[in-house]
Coordinates of C-alpha atoms and ligand atoms in Angstrom, one line a residue:
X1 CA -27.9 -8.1 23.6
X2 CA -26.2 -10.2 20.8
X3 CA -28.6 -13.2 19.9
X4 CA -26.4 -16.4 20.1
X5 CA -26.0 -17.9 16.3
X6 CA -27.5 -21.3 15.4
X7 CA -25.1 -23.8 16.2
X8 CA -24.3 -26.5 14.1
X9 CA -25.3 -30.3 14.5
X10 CA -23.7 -32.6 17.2
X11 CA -23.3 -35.7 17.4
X12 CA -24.1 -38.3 20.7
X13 CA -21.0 -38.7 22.7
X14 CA -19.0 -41.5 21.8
X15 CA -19.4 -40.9 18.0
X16 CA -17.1 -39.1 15.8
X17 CA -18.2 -35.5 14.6
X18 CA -17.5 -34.3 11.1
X19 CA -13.4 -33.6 10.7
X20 CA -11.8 -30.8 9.3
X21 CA -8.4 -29.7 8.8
X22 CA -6.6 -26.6 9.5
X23 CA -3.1 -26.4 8.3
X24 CA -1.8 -22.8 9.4
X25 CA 0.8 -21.3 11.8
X26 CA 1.0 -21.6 15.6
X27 CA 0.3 -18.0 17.3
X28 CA 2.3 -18.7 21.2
X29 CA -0.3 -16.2 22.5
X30 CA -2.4 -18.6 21.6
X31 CA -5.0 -16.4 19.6
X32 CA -4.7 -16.5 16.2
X33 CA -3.7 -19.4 13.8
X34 CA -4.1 -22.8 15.2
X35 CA -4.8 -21.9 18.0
X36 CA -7.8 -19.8 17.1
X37 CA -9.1 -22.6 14.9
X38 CA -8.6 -25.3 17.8
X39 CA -11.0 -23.2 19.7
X40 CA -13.6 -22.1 17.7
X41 CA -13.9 -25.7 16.0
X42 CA -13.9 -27.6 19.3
X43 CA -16.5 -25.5 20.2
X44 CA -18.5 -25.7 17.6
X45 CA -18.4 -29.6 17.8
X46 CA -16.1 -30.9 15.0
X47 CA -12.9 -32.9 15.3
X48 CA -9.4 -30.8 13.9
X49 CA -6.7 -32.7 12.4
X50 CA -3.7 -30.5 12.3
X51 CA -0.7 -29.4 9.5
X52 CA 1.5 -26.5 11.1
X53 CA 3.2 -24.9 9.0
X54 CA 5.4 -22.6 10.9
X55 CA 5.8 -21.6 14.6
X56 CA 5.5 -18.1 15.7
X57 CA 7.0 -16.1 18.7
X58 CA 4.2 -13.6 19.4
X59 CA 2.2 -12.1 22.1
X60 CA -0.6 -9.8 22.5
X61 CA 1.7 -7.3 20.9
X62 CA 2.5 -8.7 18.0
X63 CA 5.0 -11.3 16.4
X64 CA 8.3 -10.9 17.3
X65 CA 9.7 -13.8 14.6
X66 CA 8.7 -17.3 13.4
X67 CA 10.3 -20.6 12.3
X68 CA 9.1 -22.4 9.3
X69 CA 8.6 -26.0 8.9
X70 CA 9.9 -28.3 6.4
X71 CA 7.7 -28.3 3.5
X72 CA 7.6 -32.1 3.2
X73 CA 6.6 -32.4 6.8
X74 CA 3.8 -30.3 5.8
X75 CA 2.9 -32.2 2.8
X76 CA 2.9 -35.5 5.1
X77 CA 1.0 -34.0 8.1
X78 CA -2.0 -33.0 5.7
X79 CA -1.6 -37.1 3.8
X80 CA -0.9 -38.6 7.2
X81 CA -4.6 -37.4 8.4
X82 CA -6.7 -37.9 5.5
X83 CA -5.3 -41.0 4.2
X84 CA -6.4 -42.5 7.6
X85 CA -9.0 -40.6 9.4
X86 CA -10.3 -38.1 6.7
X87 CA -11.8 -35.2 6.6
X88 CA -15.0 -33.4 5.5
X89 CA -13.8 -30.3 4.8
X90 CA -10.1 -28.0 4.7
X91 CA -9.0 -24.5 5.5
X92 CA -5.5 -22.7 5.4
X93 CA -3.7 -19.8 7.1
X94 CA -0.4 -18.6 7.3
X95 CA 1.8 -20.7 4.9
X96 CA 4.6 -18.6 5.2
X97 CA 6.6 -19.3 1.9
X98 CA 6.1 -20.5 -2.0
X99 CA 7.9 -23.8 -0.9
X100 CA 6.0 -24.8 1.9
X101 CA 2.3 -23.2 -0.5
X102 CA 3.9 -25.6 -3.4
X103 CA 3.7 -28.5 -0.6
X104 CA -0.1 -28.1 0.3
X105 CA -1.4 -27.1 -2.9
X106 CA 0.2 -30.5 -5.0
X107 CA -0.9 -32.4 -1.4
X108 CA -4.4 -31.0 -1.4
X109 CA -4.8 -31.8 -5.2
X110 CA -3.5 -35.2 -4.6
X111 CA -6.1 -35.8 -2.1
X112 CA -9.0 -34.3 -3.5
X113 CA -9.4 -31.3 -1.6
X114 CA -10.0 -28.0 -3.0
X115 CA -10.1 -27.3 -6.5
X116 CA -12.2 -29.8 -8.8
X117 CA -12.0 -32.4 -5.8
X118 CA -14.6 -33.1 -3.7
X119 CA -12.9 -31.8 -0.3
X120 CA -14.2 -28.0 0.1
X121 CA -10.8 -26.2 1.0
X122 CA -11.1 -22.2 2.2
X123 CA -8.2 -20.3 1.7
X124 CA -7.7 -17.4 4.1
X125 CA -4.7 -16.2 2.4
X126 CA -2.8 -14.7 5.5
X127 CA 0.0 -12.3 4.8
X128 CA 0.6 -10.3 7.8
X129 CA -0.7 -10.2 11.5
X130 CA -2.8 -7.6 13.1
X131 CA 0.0 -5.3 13.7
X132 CA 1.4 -5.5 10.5
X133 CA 4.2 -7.6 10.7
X134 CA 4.5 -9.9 7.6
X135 CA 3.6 -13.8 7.9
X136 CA 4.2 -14.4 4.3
X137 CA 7.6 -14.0 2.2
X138 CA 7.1 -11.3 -0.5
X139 CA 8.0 -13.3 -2.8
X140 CA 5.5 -16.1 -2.3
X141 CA 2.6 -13.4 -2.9
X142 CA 2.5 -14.7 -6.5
X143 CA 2.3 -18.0 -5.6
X144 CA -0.8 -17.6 -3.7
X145 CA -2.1 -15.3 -7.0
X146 CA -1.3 -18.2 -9.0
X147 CA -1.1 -21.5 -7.2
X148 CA -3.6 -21.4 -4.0
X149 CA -6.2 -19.4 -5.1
X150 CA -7.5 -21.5 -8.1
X151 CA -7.5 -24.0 -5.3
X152 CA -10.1 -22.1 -2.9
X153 CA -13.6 -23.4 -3.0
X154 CA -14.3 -20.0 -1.3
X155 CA -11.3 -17.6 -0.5
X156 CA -11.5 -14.8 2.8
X157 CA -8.9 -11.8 2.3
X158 CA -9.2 -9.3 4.5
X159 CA -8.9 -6.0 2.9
X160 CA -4.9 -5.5 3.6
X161 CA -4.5 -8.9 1.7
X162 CA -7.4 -8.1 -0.8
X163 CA -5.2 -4.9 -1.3
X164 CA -1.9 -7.0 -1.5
X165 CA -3.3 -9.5 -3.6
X166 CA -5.3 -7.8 -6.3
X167 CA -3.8 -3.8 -6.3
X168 CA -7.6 -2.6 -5.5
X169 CA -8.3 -0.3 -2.5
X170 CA -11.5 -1.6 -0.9
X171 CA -13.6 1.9 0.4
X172 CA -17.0 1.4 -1.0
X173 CA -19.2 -0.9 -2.2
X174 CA -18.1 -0.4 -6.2
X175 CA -14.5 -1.1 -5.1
X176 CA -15.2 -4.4 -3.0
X177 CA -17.6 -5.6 -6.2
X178 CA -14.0 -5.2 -8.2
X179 CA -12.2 -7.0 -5.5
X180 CA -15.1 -9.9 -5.7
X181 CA -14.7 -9.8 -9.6
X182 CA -11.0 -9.6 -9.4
X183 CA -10.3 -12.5 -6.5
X184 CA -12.7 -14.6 -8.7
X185 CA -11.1 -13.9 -12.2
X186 CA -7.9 -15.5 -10.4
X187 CA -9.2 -19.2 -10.0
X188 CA -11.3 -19.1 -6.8
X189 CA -14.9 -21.0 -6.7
X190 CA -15.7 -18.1 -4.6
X191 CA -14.4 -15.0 -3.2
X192 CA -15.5 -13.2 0.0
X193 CA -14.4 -9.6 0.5
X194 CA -15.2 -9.2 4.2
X195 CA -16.3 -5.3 4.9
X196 CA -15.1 -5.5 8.7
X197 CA -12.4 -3.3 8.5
X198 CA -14.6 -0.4 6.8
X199 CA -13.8 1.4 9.5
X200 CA -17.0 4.1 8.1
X201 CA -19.3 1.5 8.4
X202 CA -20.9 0.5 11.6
X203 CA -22.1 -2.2 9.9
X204 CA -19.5 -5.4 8.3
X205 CA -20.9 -5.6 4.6
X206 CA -19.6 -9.0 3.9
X207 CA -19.7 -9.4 -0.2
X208 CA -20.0 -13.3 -1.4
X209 CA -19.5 -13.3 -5.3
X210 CA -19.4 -16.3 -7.6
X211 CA -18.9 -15.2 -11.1
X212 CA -22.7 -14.8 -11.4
X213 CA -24.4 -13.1 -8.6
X214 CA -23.2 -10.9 -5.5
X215 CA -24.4 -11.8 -2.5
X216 CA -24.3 -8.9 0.6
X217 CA -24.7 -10.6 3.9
X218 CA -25.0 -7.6 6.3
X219 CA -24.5 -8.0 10.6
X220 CA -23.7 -5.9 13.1
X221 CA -20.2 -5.0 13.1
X222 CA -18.7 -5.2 17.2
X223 CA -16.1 -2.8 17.7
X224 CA -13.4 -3.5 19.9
X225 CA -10.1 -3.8 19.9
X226 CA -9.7 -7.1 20.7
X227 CA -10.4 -8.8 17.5
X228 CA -7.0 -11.2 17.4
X229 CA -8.2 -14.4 15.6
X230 CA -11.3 -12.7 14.1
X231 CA -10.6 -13.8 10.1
X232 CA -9.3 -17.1 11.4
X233 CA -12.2 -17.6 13.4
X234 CA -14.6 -16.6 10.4
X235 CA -12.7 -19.4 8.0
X236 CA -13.0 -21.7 10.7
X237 CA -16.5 -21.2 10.6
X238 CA -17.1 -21.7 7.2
X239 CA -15.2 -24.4 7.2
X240 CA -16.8 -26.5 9.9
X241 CA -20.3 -25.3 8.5
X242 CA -19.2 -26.8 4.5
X243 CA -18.0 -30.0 6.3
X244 CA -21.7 -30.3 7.2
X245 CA -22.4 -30.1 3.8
X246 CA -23.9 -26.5 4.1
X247 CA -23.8 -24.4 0.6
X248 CA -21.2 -21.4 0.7
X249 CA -23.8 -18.8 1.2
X250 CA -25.4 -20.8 3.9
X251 CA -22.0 -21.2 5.5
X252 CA -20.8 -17.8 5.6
X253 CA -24.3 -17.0 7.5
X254 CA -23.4 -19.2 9.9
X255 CA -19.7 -18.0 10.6
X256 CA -20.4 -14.3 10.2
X257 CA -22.9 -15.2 13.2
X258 CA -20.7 -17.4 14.9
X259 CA -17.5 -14.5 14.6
X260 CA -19.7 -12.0 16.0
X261 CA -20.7 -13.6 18.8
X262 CA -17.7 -14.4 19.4
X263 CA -16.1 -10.9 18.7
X264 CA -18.9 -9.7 21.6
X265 CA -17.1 -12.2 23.9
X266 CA -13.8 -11.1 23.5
X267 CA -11.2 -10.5 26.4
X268 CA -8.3 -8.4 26.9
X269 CA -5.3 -10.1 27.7
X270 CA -1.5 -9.1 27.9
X271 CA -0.8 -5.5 27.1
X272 CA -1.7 -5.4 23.5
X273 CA -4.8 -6.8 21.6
X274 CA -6.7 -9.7 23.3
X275 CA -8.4 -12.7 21.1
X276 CA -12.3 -13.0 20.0
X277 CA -13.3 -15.6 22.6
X278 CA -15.5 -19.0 20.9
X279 CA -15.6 -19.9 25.2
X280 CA -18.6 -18.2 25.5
X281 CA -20.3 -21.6 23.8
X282 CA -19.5 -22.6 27.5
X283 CA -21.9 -21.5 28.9
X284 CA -24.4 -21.4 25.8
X285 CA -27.6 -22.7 28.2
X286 CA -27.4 -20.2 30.7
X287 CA -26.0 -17.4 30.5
X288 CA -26.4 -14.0 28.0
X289 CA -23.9 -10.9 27.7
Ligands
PXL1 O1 -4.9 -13.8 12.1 C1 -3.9 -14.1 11.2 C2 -2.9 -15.1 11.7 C3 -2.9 -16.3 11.2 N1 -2.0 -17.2 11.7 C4 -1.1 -16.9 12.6 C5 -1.0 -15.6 13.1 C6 -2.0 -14.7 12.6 C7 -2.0 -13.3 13.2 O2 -1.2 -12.9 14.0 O3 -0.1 -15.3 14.0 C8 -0.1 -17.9 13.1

C-alpha cells in the first residue's frame, strides 16, 4: 500500500488559494503539459493561471505534430496574469523554440519571476515527449543552456534532457553528481537530476544539488508504463509546494510524494501509454489502493 503524501494547505471555500503559473504546451490527450499541470494543481488546491505556448496533436501514442504560438502572445499571457491577479510561484514546459524561450525569459525577468526576483520559477526544460518525438527545435537547445536556465530557481531534466543538455550520460550515482555540478555551473539556483529512469534501480534516487551540498531524496520508484505527465506532474509539485513558501528541498519532498502517488494511480487509456492520475486526491478520505 502507497501511504498518501502530505497534502498541502487549503484554504476555506470562498477564499483565493495560492496562484501559480504554468506556461507550457497543450498535450490533446490530455496528459502531459497543461493538461497535466491543470490536474495535479487543482488537486492539490492552488489556483493556475495559464501561458500556452504551443498546441500539440497527440494521443496516447505519441505526438503526431504541433502548432506554435506567437511569441508575443506568450509574452502577454504570462504579464496579462500577474500584472492583475499574480502569482506565488512559476513553472515551464515545452517552449518549443528560441523565439517564443526569448519571450518568457525577458517577460519572467520583467516581472520578477525566476532569476534574482522574488517569483520562484522551475524550469522543466522539455525537449521531447515520451516516445521520443522532439518538442523543442534543435536549435533552441542553446538557448535553454544559455538563456532559461540561469533563470531556474530549481531546474528538473530528466535524464534524455540532462543528456541533451549537458553531454553527460547519467548511469550511476558519480555521473548524476556531474550532471548536478554541470546543470548548476550553467546559471541554475538549483539543479535536480531525477534517478526515475535508472531503469537498474528499483528505487528513483532523486539528487538535489546547490553548489554546496548534494542532497539524495530516495522513494520508491512505481513501475508502470503509464507514466505520461510524470516530470510535469513532479514540477508541478514543486511548484505549488514553493508558492507556499516551502524551501526547495522541502518542496521536492513533497512532489516526489505527491508523483508517486500519483504514478500508483495511473490508468491505461487509448492504445499506447496512459497518464499518472492526481484524481486519486478524489477520493483521499476514503478510499486506499
Ligand atoms: O511530458 C513532457 C511534455 C510536456 N508538454 C507537452 C507534452 C509533453 C510530452 O508529451 O506533450 C505539451
Amino acid at each position: 500500500m502507497t501511504e498518501y503524501p502530505p497534502l498541502l494547505p487549503t484554504v476555506p471555500d470562498g477564499t483565493t488559494p495560492v496562484r501559480v503559473l504554468t506556461i507550457a504546451g497543450s498535450d490533446s490527450g490530455g496528459g502531459a503539459g497543461i493538461l497535466a499541470d491543470m490536474r495535479s494543481f487543482a488537486l492539490m488546491g492552488v489556483h493556475a493561471c495559464v501561458a500556452v505556448t504551443a498546441v500539440t496533436v497527440q494521443n496516447s501514442r505519441g505526438v503526431s505534430g504541433y502548432q506554435e504560438i506567437d511569441p508575443a502572445i506568450v509574452g502577454d499571457q504570462i504579464r496579462s496574469v500577474v500584472t492583475d491577479i499574480g502569482v506565488d510561484a512559476a513553472k515551464t514546459g515545452m517552449l518549443a523554440s528560441s523565439a517564443i524561450i526569448e519571450a518568457v525569459v525577458a517577460t519572467c525577468a520583467d516581472l520578477g519571476i525566476g532569476g534574482a526576483g522574488p517569483t520562484p520559477l522551475v524550469v522543466d526544460p522539455v525537449c521531447a515527449s515520451m516516445h521520443g518525438d522532439p518538442l523543442l527545435a534543435d536549435e533552441a537547445l542553446d538557448d535553454v543552456r544559455r538563456k532559461l536556465i540561469p533563470q531556474a530557481t530549481v531546474v528538473t531534466p530528466n535524464l534524455d534532457e540532462v543528456r541533451l543538455i549537458t553531454g553527460i550520460d547519467v548511469v550511476d550515482a558519480p555521473s548524476q553528481r556531474a550532471a548536478a555540478r554541470a546543470l548548476h555551473d550553467l546559471g541554475a539556483r538549483w539543479a535536480l537530476v531525477k534517478g526515475g529512469h535508472l531503469r537498474s534501480s528499483d528505487h528513483s534516487p532523486d539528487l538535489l544539488f546547490d553548489g554546496d551540498e548534494y542532497l539524495e531524496f530516495d522513494h520508491e520508484r512505481i513501475d508502470t508504463p503509464h507514466d505520461h505527465g510524470a516530470g510535469d506532474t513532479l514540477a508541478a509539485g514543486l511548484t505549488a509546494a514553493l508558492a507556499h513558501g516551502y524551501s526547495v528541498p522541502e518542496a521536492l519532498r513533497f512532489a516526489k510524494a505527491w508523483v508517486t502517488r500519483c504514478l500508483a494511480a495511473a490508468y491505461p487509456l487509448g492504445a499506447g501509454h496512459g497518464p499518472v492520475n492526481p484524481l486519486w486526491r478524489l477520493g483521499a478520505q476514503t478510499s486506499s489502493p
